[in-house]
mmCIF file of C-alpha atoms in Angstrom:
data_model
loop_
_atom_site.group_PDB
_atom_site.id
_atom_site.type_symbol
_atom_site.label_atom_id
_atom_site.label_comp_id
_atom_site.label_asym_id
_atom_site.label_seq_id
_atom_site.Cartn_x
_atom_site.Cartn_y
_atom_site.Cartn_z
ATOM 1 C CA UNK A 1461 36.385 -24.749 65.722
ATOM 2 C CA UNK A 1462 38.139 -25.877 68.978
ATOM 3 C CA UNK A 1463 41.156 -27.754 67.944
ATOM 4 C CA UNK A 1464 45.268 -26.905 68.231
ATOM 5 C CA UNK A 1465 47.341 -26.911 65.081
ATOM 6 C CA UNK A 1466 50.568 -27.908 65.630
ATOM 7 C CA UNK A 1467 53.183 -27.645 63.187
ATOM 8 C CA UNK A 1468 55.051 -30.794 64.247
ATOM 9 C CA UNK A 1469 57.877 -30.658 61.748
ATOM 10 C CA UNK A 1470 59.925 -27.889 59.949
ATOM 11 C CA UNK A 1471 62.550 -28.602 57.665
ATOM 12 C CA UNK A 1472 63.901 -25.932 55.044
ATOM 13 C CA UNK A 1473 60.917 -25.198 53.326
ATOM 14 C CA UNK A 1474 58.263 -28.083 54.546
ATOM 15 C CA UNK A 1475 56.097 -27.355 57.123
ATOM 16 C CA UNK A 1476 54.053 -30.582 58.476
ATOM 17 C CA UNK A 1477 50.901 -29.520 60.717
ATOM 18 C CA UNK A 1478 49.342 -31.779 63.114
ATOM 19 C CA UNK A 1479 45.302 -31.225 64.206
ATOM 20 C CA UNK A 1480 44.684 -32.136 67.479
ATOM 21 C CA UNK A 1481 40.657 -31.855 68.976
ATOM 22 C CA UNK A 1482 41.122 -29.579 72.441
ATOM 23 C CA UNK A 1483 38.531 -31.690 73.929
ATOM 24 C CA UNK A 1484 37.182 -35.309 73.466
ATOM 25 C CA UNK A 1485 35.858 -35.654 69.996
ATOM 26 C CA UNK A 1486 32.910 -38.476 70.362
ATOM 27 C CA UNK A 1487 34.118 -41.202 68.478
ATOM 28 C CA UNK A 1488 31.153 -41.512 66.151
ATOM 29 C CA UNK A 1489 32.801 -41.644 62.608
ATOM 30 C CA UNK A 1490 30.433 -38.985 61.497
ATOM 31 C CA UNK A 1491 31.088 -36.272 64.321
ATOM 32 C CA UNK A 1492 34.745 -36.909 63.724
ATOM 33 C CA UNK A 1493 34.207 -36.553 59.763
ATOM 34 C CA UNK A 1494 32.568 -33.363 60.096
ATOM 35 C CA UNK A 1495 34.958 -31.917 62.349
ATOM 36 C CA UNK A 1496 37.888 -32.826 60.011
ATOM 37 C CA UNK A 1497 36.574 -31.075 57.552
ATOM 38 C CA UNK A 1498 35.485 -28.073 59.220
ATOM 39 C CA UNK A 1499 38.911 -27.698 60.605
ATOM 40 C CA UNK A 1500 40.314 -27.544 56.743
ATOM 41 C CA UNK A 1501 38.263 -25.431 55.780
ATOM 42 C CA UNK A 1502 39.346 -23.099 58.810
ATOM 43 C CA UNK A 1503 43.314 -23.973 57.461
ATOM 44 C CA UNK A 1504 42.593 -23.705 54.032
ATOM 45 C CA UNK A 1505 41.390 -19.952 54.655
ATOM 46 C CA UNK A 1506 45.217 -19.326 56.019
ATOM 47 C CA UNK A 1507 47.349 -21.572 54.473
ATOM 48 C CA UNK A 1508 48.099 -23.198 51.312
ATOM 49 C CA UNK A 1509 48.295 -26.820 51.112
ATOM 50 C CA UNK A 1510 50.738 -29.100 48.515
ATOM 51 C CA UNK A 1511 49.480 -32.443 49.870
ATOM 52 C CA UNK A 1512 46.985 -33.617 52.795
ATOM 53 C CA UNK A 1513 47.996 -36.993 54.007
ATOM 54 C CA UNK A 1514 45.028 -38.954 55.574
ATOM 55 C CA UNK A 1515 45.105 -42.191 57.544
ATOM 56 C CA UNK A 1516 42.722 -45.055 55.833
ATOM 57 C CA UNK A 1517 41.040 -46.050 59.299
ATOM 58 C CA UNK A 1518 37.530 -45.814 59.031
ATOM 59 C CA UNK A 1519 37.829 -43.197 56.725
ATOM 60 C CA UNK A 1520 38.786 -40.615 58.081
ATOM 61 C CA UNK A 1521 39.427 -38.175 55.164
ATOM 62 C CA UNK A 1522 36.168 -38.976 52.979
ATOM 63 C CA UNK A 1523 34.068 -35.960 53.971
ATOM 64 C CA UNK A 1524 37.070 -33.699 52.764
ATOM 65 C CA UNK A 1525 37.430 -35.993 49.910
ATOM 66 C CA UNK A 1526 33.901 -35.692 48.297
ATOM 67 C CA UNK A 1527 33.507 -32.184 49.163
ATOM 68 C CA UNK A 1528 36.389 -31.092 46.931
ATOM 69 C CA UNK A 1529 35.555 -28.634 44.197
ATOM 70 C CA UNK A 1530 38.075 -27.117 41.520
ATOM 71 C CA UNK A 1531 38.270 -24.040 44.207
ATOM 72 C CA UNK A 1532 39.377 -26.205 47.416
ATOM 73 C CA UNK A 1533 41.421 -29.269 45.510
ATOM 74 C CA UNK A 1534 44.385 -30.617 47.038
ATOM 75 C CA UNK A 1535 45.811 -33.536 46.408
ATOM 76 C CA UNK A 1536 45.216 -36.311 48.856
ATOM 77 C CA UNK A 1537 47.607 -38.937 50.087
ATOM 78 C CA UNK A 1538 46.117 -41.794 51.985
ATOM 79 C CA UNK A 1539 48.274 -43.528 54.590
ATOM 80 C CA UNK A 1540 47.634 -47.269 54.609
ATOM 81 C CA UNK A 1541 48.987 -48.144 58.275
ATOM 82 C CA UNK A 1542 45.982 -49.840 60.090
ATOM 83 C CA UNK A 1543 42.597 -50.407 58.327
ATOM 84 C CA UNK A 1544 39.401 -51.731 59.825
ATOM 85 C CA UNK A 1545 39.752 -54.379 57.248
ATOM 86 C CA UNK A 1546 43.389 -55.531 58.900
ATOM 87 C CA UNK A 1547 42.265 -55.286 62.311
ATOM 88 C CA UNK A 1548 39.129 -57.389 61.840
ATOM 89 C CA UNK A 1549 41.512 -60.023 59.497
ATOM 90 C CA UNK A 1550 43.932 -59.841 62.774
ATOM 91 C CA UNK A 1551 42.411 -59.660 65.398
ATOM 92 C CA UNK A 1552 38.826 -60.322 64.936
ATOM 93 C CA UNK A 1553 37.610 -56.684 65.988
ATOM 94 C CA UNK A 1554 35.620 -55.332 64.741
ATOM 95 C CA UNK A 1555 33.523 -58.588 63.552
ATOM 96 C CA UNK A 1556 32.366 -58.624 60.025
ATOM 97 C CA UNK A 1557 28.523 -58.821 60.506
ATOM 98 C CA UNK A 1558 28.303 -55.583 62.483
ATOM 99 C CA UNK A 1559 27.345 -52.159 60.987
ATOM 100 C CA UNK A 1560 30.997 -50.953 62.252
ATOM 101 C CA UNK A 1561 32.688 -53.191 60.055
ATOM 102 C CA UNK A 1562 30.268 -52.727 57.417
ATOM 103 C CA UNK A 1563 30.313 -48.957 57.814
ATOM 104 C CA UNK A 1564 34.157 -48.602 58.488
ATOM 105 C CA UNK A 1565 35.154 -50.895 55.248
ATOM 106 C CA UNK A 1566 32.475 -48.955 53.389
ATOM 107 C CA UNK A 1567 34.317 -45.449 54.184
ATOM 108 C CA UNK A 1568 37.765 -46.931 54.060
ATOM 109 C CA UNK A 1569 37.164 -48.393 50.608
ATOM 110 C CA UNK A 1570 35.311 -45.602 48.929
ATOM 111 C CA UNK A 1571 38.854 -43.318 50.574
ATOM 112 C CA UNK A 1572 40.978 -45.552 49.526
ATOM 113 C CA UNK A 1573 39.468 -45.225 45.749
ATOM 114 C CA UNK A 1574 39.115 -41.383 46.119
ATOM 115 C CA UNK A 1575 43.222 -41.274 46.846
ATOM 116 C CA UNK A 1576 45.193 -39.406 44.916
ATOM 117 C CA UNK A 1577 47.907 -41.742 45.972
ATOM 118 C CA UNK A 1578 48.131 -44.568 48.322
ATOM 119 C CA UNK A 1579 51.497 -45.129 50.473
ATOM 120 C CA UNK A 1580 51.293 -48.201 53.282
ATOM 121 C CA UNK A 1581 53.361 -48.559 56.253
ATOM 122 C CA UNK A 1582 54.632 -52.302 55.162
ATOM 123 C CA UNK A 1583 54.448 -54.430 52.227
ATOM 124 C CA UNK A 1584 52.194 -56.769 54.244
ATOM 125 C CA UNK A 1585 49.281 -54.307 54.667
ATOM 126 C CA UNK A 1586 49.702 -53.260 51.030
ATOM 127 C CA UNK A 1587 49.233 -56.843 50.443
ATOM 128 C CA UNK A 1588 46.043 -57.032 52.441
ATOM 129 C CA UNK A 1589 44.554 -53.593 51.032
ATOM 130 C CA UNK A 1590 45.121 -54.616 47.030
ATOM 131 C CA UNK A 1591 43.354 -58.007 48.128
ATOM 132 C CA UNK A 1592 40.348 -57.209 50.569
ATOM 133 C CA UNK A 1593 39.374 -53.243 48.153
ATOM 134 C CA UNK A 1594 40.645 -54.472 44.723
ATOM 135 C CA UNK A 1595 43.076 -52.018 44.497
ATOM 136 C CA UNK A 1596 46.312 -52.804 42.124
ATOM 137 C CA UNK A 1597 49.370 -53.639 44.417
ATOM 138 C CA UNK A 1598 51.250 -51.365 41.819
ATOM 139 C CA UNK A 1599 49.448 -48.361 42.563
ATOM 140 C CA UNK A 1600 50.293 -48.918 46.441
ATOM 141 C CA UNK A 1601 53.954 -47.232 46.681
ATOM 142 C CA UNK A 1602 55.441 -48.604 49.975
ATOM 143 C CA UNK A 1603 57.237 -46.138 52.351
ATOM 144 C CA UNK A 1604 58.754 -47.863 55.581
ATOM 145 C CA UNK A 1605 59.823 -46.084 58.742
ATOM 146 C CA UNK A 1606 63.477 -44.966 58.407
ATOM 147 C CA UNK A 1607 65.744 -44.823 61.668
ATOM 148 C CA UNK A 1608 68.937 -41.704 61.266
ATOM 149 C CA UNK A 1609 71.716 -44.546 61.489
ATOM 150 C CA UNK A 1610 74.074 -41.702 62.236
ATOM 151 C CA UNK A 1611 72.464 -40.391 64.927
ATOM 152 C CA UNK A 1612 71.646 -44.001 66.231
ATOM 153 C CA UNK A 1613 74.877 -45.647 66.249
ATOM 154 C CA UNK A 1614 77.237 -46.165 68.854
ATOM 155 C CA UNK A 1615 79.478 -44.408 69.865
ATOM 156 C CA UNK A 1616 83.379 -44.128 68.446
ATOM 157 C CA UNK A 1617 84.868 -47.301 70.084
ATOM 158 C CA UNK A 1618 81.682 -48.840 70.671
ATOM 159 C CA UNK A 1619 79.845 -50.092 74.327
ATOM 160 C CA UNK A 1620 79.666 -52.746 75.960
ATOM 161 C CA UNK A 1621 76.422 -54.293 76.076
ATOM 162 C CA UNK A 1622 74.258 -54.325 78.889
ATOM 163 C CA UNK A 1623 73.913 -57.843 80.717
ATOM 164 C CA UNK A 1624 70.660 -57.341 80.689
ATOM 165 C CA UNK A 1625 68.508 -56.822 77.560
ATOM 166 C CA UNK A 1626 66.752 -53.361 77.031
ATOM 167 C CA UNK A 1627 63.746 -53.252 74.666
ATOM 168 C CA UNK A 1628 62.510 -49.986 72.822
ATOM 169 C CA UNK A 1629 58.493 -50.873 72.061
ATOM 170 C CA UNK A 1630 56.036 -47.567 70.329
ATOM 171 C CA UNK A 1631 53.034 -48.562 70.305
ATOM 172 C CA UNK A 1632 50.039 -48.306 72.083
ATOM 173 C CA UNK A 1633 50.548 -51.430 74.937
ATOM 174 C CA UNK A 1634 47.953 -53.532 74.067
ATOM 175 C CA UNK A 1635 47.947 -57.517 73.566
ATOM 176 C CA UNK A 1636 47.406 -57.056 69.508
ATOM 177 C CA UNK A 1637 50.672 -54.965 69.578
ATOM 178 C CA UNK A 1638 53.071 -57.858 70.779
ATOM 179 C CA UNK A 1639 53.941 -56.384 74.092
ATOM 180 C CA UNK A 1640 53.873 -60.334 75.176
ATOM 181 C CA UNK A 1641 56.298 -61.725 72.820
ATOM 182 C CA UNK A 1642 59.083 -59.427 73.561
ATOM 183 C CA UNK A 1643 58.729 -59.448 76.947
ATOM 184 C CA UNK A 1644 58.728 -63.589 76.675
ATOM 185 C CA UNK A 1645 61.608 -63.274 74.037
ATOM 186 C CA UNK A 1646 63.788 -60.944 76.685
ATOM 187 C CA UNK A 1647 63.228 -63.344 79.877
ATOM 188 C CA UNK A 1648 64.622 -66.299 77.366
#
């Protein structure tokens, strides 16, 4: 299988690996399915897994999902951060009629159901996944992003602040994301 694992974060006795395709995966759901799986299986040979944490969009951990057996379980996690269901609420992509949406809620869905557990990103899209799959908002455990305030603080005696304002923005920069709004907000 051509892909790089990357373990992207060690601390005492967690490791966290990353896959990453060496070239371009098509984006076909199904191609990039099948070559999820086939790169756990590769892992799973090696290493021992506690938990596999899978993103909800489109799917992507379902093939792994329904081929577990009582020889390859682990238990699976899946992230609720961006579902086809919240962009197409959103944003209007993809557009309900198509087979995408129909075949990305489909996956999502049946993932979502296969989860051992279910975290989301914010209470808002844990509001949107219990009400567009049926799922009980209790069973949804919310985990938001933390920020280190010690190692983001100021400094001892503080700073002055720049005159002009300076804006921090992750994020793919895209109109959906907001890029817009802050950059209106900071010319205010």
């Amino acid at each position: 299988m051509d892909y790089v694992l990357q373990i992207v974060y060690l601390f005492i006795n967690v490791l966290i690996f990353a896959i990453f395709a060496r070239s371009l995966i098509s984006w076909f759901p199904i191609d990039r399915e099948g070559f999820v799986v086939q790169t756990l299986d590769d892992l799973m040979d090696r290493h021992r897994f506690d938990v596999l944490d899978f993103p909800e969009f489109g799917g992507e951990g379902i093939a792994y999902q329904l081929d577990r057996t009582c020889w390859n379980w682990v238990p699976v996690v899946v992230h609720l951060h961006g579902s086809v269901a919240m962009f197409a609420e959103h944003t209007g992509w993809p557009e309900p009629p198509t087979r995408f949406y129909r075949y990305g809620t489909f996956v999502e869905e049946l993932s979502i159901k296969e989860a051992d557990g279910l975290i989301a990103s914010s209470s808002g899209h844990a509001d949107l996944v219990s009400r567009r799959y049926g799922i009980p908002r209790e069973d949804i455990d919310v985990v938001l992003c933390g920020v280190d305030a010690e190692l983001f603080s100021p400094p001892p005696g503080g700073s002055a602040l720049p005159a002009r304002p300076t804006i921090l923005f992750v994020g793919s920069v895209v109109e959906n994301k907001g890029v817009h709004i802050l950059v209106e907000a900071a010319l205010r």
